[in-house]
Amino acid sequence: MNFSKNQIATAIAILFHSIGLIGILFFNSAFIINATSFNLLLSFALILYTQKQKNKYFYFFIFTTAIAGIFVEVIGVNTALLFGEYVYGNVLGVKLNNVPLIIGINWIIIIYCCGVSMQTVMLKVINSIALQSGHPPRAVKALSVIIDGATLAVFFDWIMEPVAIKLGYWQWNADEIPVYNYICWFIISALLLTIFHFGNFNKKNKFAIHLLLIQLMFFLLLRTFL
């Protein structure tokens, strides 16, 4: 029996997220929590593995998102001008100016998966509209991928935030997560999704959608039961 890249990558992602979920919920495993960086690197590697027709535009998006992600976090942590007043713990590994380098990978995963998911949804909607009107609304597609994708990224962050705090990924100086954090997330995500949308590379990747769903379920279960 031959398995597709999507099936292999999805099975690996489910396996490692399941191990992480069980280890955290039932064994309170410090080893599992400290392996978060490995899990992010593995997820990123699986994205590269399943991405079709990788070209210079794809790598430009990857590089730009990673650098921009680290850059805005450095500003946020050191000045509080973005996101709010917060600090990173030591769980996520090596830091640059108080920001774990792995955060750049995290930004890539979130933006890429949200972008691919919205691109897939809108492609079906636009094809349906085009059949009826004969004119594919490209402007609507662009706005939807960027705006709806950014909204999806904010929703993901909202699900993840309480879990990240409990696991020691980062801590807010205030007693609650500021609304300003989500405003910044939306604006920055929209800018990065603009690069994603207009980048001339293949955006059909079923695994990216599966990974987003797996991670959402992972953090939702931890948020509920941790």
CSV table of C-alpha atoms in Angstrom, one decimal:
chain,number,residue,atom,x,y,z
A,1,MET,CA,0.0,0.0,0.0
A,2,ASN,CA,1.4,3.4,-1.0
A,3,PHE,CA,0.7,6.4,1.2
A,4,SER,CA,0.7,10.0,0.0
A,5,LYS,CA,3.0,12.6,1.5
A,6,ASN,CA,-0.1,14.2,3.0
A,7,GLN,CA,-1.1,11.0,4.7
A,8,ILE,CA,2.4,10.3,6.1
A,9,ALA,CA,2.8,13.9,7.4
A,10,THR,CA,-0.7,13.9,8.9
A,11,ALA,CA,-0.1,10.6,10.7
A,12,ILE,CA,3.3,11.9,12.1
A,13,ALA,CA,1.7,15.1,13.3
A,14,ILE,CA,-1.2,13.3,15.0
A,15,LEU,CA,1.3,10.9,16.7
A,16,PHE,CA,3.5,13.6,18.1
A,17,HIS,CA,0.7,15.9,19.2
A,18,SER,CA,-1.1,12.9,20.8
A,19,ILE,CA,2.1,12.0,22.7
A,20,GLY,CA,2.4,15.7,23.8
A,21,LEU,CA,-1.2,15.9,24.9
A,22,ILE,CA,-1.0,12.7,26.9
A,23,GLY,CA,2.4,13.6,28.4
A,24,ILE,CA,1.2,17.0,29.5
A,25,LEU,CA,-2.3,16.1,30.8
A,26,PHE,CA,-1.6,12.8,32.5
A,27,PHE,CA,2.1,12.9,33.5
A,28,ASN,CA,2.8,16.7,33.7
A,29,SER,CA,6.0,15.8,31.9
A,30,ALA,CA,8.6,18.5,31.9
A,31,PHE,CA,10.4,16.6,29.1
A,32,ILE,CA,7.4,16.9,26.8
A,33,ILE,CA,6.9,20.6,27.6
A,34,ASN,CA,10.5,21.3,26.9
A,35,ALA,CA,10.3,19.4,23.6
A,36,THR,CA,7.9,22.1,22.2
A,37,SER,CA,10.7,23.5,20.0
A,38,PHE,CA,11.3,20.0,18.5
A,39,ASN,CA,7.6,19.7,17.8
A,40,LEU,CA,7.5,23.1,16.0
A,41,LEU,CA,10.6,22.2,14.0
A,42,LEU,CA,9.0,18.8,13.0
A,43,SER,CA,5.8,20.5,12.0
A,44,PHE,CA,7.8,23.0,9.9
A,45,ALA,CA,9.8,20.1,8.3
A,46,LEU,CA,6.5,18.4,7.4
A,47,ILE,CA,5.2,21.6,5.7
A,48,LEU,CA,8.4,21.7,3.6
A,49,TYR,CA,8.0,17.9,2.9
A,50,THR,CA,4.4,18.4,1.6
A,51,GLN,CA,4.8,21.7,-0.1
A,52,LYS,CA,4.6,21.2,-3.9
A,53,GLN,CA,6.8,23.1,-6.4
A,54,LYS,CA,8.9,25.0,-3.9
A,55,ASN,CA,10.3,28.1,-5.6
A,56,LYS,CA,12.0,31.4,-4.8
A,57,TYR,CA,8.6,33.1,-4.0
A,58,PHE,CA,7.8,30.3,-1.5
A,59,TYR,CA,11.2,30.7,0.2
A,60,PHE,CA,10.8,34.5,0.2
A,61,PHE,CA,7.6,34.1,2.1
A,62,ILE,CA,9.1,31.7,4.6
A,63,PHE,CA,12.2,33.9,5.2
A,64,THR,CA,10.2,37.1,5.4
A,65,THR,CA,7.6,35.6,7.8
A,66,ALA,CA,10.3,34.2,10.1
A,67,ILE,CA,12.3,37.4,10.2
A,68,ALA,CA,9.2,39.6,10.6
A,69,GLY,CA,7.9,37.3,13.3
A,70,ILE,CA,11.0,37.5,15.4
A,71,PHE,CA,11.3,41.3,14.7
A,72,VAL,CA,7.9,42.2,16.0
A,73,GLU,CA,8.3,39.9,19.0
A,74,VAL,CA,11.6,41.7,19.9
A,75,ILE,CA,9.8,45.0,19.7
A,76,GLY,CA,7.0,43.7,21.8
A,77,VAL,CA,9.1,42.1,24.5
A,78,ASN,CA,11.6,44.9,24.9
A,79,THR,CA,9.4,48.0,24.4
A,80,ALA,CA,5.7,46.8,24.8
A,81,LEU,CA,4.9,48.9,21.7
A,82,LEU,CA,3.4,45.7,20.2
A,83,PHE,CA,1.2,43.1,21.8
A,84,GLY,CA,1.6,44.5,25.4
A,85,GLU,CA,3.9,43.8,28.3
A,86,TYR,CA,5.1,40.2,28.4
A,87,VAL,CA,8.2,38.1,28.8
A,88,TYR,CA,9.2,34.7,27.4
A,89,GLY,CA,10.2,31.8,29.7
A,90,ASN,CA,13.0,29.4,29.0
A,91,VAL,CA,10.8,26.5,27.6
A,92,LEU,CA,11.2,27.6,24.0
A,93,GLY,CA,15.0,27.5,23.9
A,94,VAL,CA,17.7,29.8,22.6
A,95,LYS,CA,16.8,33.5,22.6
A,96,LEU,CA,17.8,36.6,20.6
A,97,ASN,CA,17.1,39.8,22.4
A,98,ASN,CA,14.8,38.0,24.9
A,99,VAL,CA,12.8,36.3,22.1
A,100,PRO,CA,13.2,32.5,21.4
A,101,LEU,CA,14.4,32.0,17.8
A,102,ILE,CA,11.8,29.2,17.4
A,103,ILE,CA,9.1,31.9,17.5
A,104,GLY,CA,10.0,32.6,13.9
A,105,ILE,CA,9.1,29.1,12.9
A,106,ASN,CA,5.8,29.4,14.9
A,107,TRP,CA,4.8,32.4,12.9
A,108,ILE,CA,5.5,30.6,9.7
A,109,ILE,CA,3.4,27.6,10.7
A,110,ILE,CA,0.4,29.8,11.8
A,111,ILE,CA,0.4,32.2,8.8
A,112,TYR,CA,1.0,29.4,6.2
A,113,CYS,CA,-1.6,27.1,7.6
A,114,CYS,CA,-4.2,29.9,7.9
A,115,GLY,CA,-3.4,31.2,4.5
A,116,VAL,CA,-3.6,27.8,2.8
A,117,SER,CA,-6.9,27.0,4.7
A,118,MET,CA,-8.6,30.3,3.5
A,119,GLN,CA,-7.1,30.0,0.0
A,120,THR,CA,-8.7,26.5,-0.3
A,121,VAL,CA,-12.1,27.6,1.0
A,122,MET,CA,-12.2,30.7,-1.2
A,123,LEU,CA,-11.1,28.8,-4.3
A,124,LYS,CA,-14.2,26.7,-4.0
A,125,VAL,CA,-16.5,29.7,-3.3
A,126,ILE,CA,-15.0,31.7,-6.2
A,127,ASN,CA,-15.3,28.8,-8.7
A,128,SER,CA,-18.9,28.5,-7.7
A,129,ILE,CA,-19.5,32.2,-8.3
A,130,ALA,CA,-17.6,32.2,-11.5
A,131,LEU,CA,-19.8,29.4,-12.9
A,132,GLN,CA,-22.9,31.6,-12.2
A,133,SER,CA,-21.5,35.0,-13.3
A,134,GLY,CA,-18.7,34.1,-15.6
A,135,HIS,CA,-16.4,36.5,-13.8
A,136,PRO,CA,-14.2,35.2,-10.9
A,137,PRO,CA,-14.1,37.9,-8.2
A,138,ARG,CA,-10.4,38.0,-7.6
A,139,ALA,CA,-10.5,41.1,-5.3
A,140,VAL,CA,-12.9,39.3,-3.1
A,141,LYS,CA,-10.6,36.3,-2.9
A,142,ALA,CA,-7.6,38.5,-2.0
A,143,LEU,CA,-9.5,40.3,0.7
A,144,SER,CA,-11.0,37.1,2.2
A,145,VAL,CA,-7.6,35.3,2.3
A,146,ILE,CA,-6.0,38.3,4.0
A,147,ILE,CA,-8.8,39.4,6.3
A,148,ASP,CA,-10.4,36.1,7.1
A,149,GLY,CA,-7.0,34.5,7.3
A,150,ALA,CA,-5.9,37.1,9.9
A,151,THR,CA,-9.1,36.5,11.8
A,152,LEU,CA,-8.4,32.8,11.9
A,153,ALA,CA,-4.8,33.5,13.1
A,154,VAL,CA,-6.2,35.6,15.9
A,155,PHE,CA,-8.6,32.9,16.9
A,156,PHE,CA,-5.8,30.4,17.0
A,157,ASP,CA,-3.8,32.7,19.3
A,158,TRP,CA,-6.9,33.2,21.5
A,159,ILE,CA,-7.2,29.4,21.9
A,160,MET,CA,-3.4,29.0,22.5
A,161,GLU,CA,-2.8,31.9,24.9
A,162,PRO,CA,-4.0,30.4,28.2
A,163,VAL,CA,-2.2,27.2,27.5
A,164,ALA,CA,1.0,28.9,26.6
A,165,ILE,CA,0.9,30.8,29.9
A,166,LYS,CA,0.3,27.6,32.0
A,167,LEU,CA,3.1,25.8,30.2
A,168,GLY,CA,5.6,28.7,30.8
A,169,TYR,CA,6.0,29.7,27.1
A,170,TRP,CA,5.5,33.3,28.1
A,171,GLN,CA,3.9,35.4,30.8
A,172,TRP,CA,1.9,38.7,30.7
A,173,ASN,CA,2.7,41.3,33.2
A,174,ALA,CA,-1.0,42.1,33.6
A,175,ASP,CA,-3.4,39.8,35.2
A,176,GLU,CA,-5.2,39.2,31.9
A,177,ILE,CA,-4.3,39.0,28.2
A,178,PRO,CA,-4.7,42.5,26.7
A,179,VAL,CA,-7.0,43.1,23.8
A,180,TYR,CA,-4.1,45.0,22.2
A,181,ASN,CA,-2.4,41.7,21.8
A,182,TYR,CA,-5.1,40.5,19.5
A,183,ILE,CA,-5.2,43.8,17.6
A,184,CYS,CA,-1.5,43.5,16.9
A,185,TRP,CA,-1.9,39.8,15.9
A,186,PHE,CA,-4.6,40.8,13.4
A,187,ILE,CA,-2.6,43.6,11.7
A,188,ILE,CA,0.7,41.7,11.5
A,189,SER,CA,-1.0,38.5,10.3
A,190,ALA,CA,-2.9,40.5,7.6
A,191,LEU,CA,0.4,42.0,6.4
A,192,LEU,CA,2.1,38.6,6.2
A,193,LEU,CA,-0.9,37.0,4.6
A,194,THR,CA,-0.7,39.7,1.9
A,195,ILE,CA,2.8,38.5,1.1
A,196,PHE,CA,1.4,34.9,1.2
A,197,HIS,CA,-1.5,35.6,-1.1
A,198,PHE,CA,0.4,37.5,-3.8
A,199,GLY,CA,3.4,35.2,-3.7
A,200,ASN,CA,3.6,33.2,-6.9
A,201,PHE,CA,3.8,29.7,-5.4
A,202,ASN,CA,1.6,26.6,-5.0
A,203,LYS,CA,-0.8,27.1,-2.1
A,204,LYS,CA,-2.6,23.7,-2.3
A,205,ASN,CA,-1.5,21.7,0.7
A,206,LYS,CA,-4.0,19.4,2.5
A,207,PHE,CA,-1.5,18.8,5.2
A,208,ALA,CA,-1.5,22.4,6.2
A,209,ILE,CA,-5.2,22.3,6.8
A,210,HIS,CA,-4.9,19.1,8.8
A,211,LEU,CA,-2.0,20.5,10.8
A,212,LEU,CA,-4.1,23.6,11.7
A,213,LEU,CA,-6.9,21.4,12.8
A,214,ILE,CA,-4.6,19.2,14.8
A,215,GLN,CA,-3.0,22.1,16.6
A,216,LEU,CA,-6.4,23.7,17.3
A,217,MET,CA,-7.6,20.5,18.8
A,218,PHE,CA,-4.4,20.1,20.8
A,219,PHE,CA,-4.6,23.5,22.4
A,220,LEU,CA,-8.4,23.4,22.8
A,221,LEU,CA,-8.1,20.1,24.8
A,222,LEU,CA,-5.3,21.5,26.9
A,223,ARG,CA,-7.2,24.7,27.5
A,224,THR,CA,-10.2,22.7,28.6
A,225,PHE,CA,-8.5,20.1,30.8
A,226,LEU,CA,-5.2,21.5,31.9
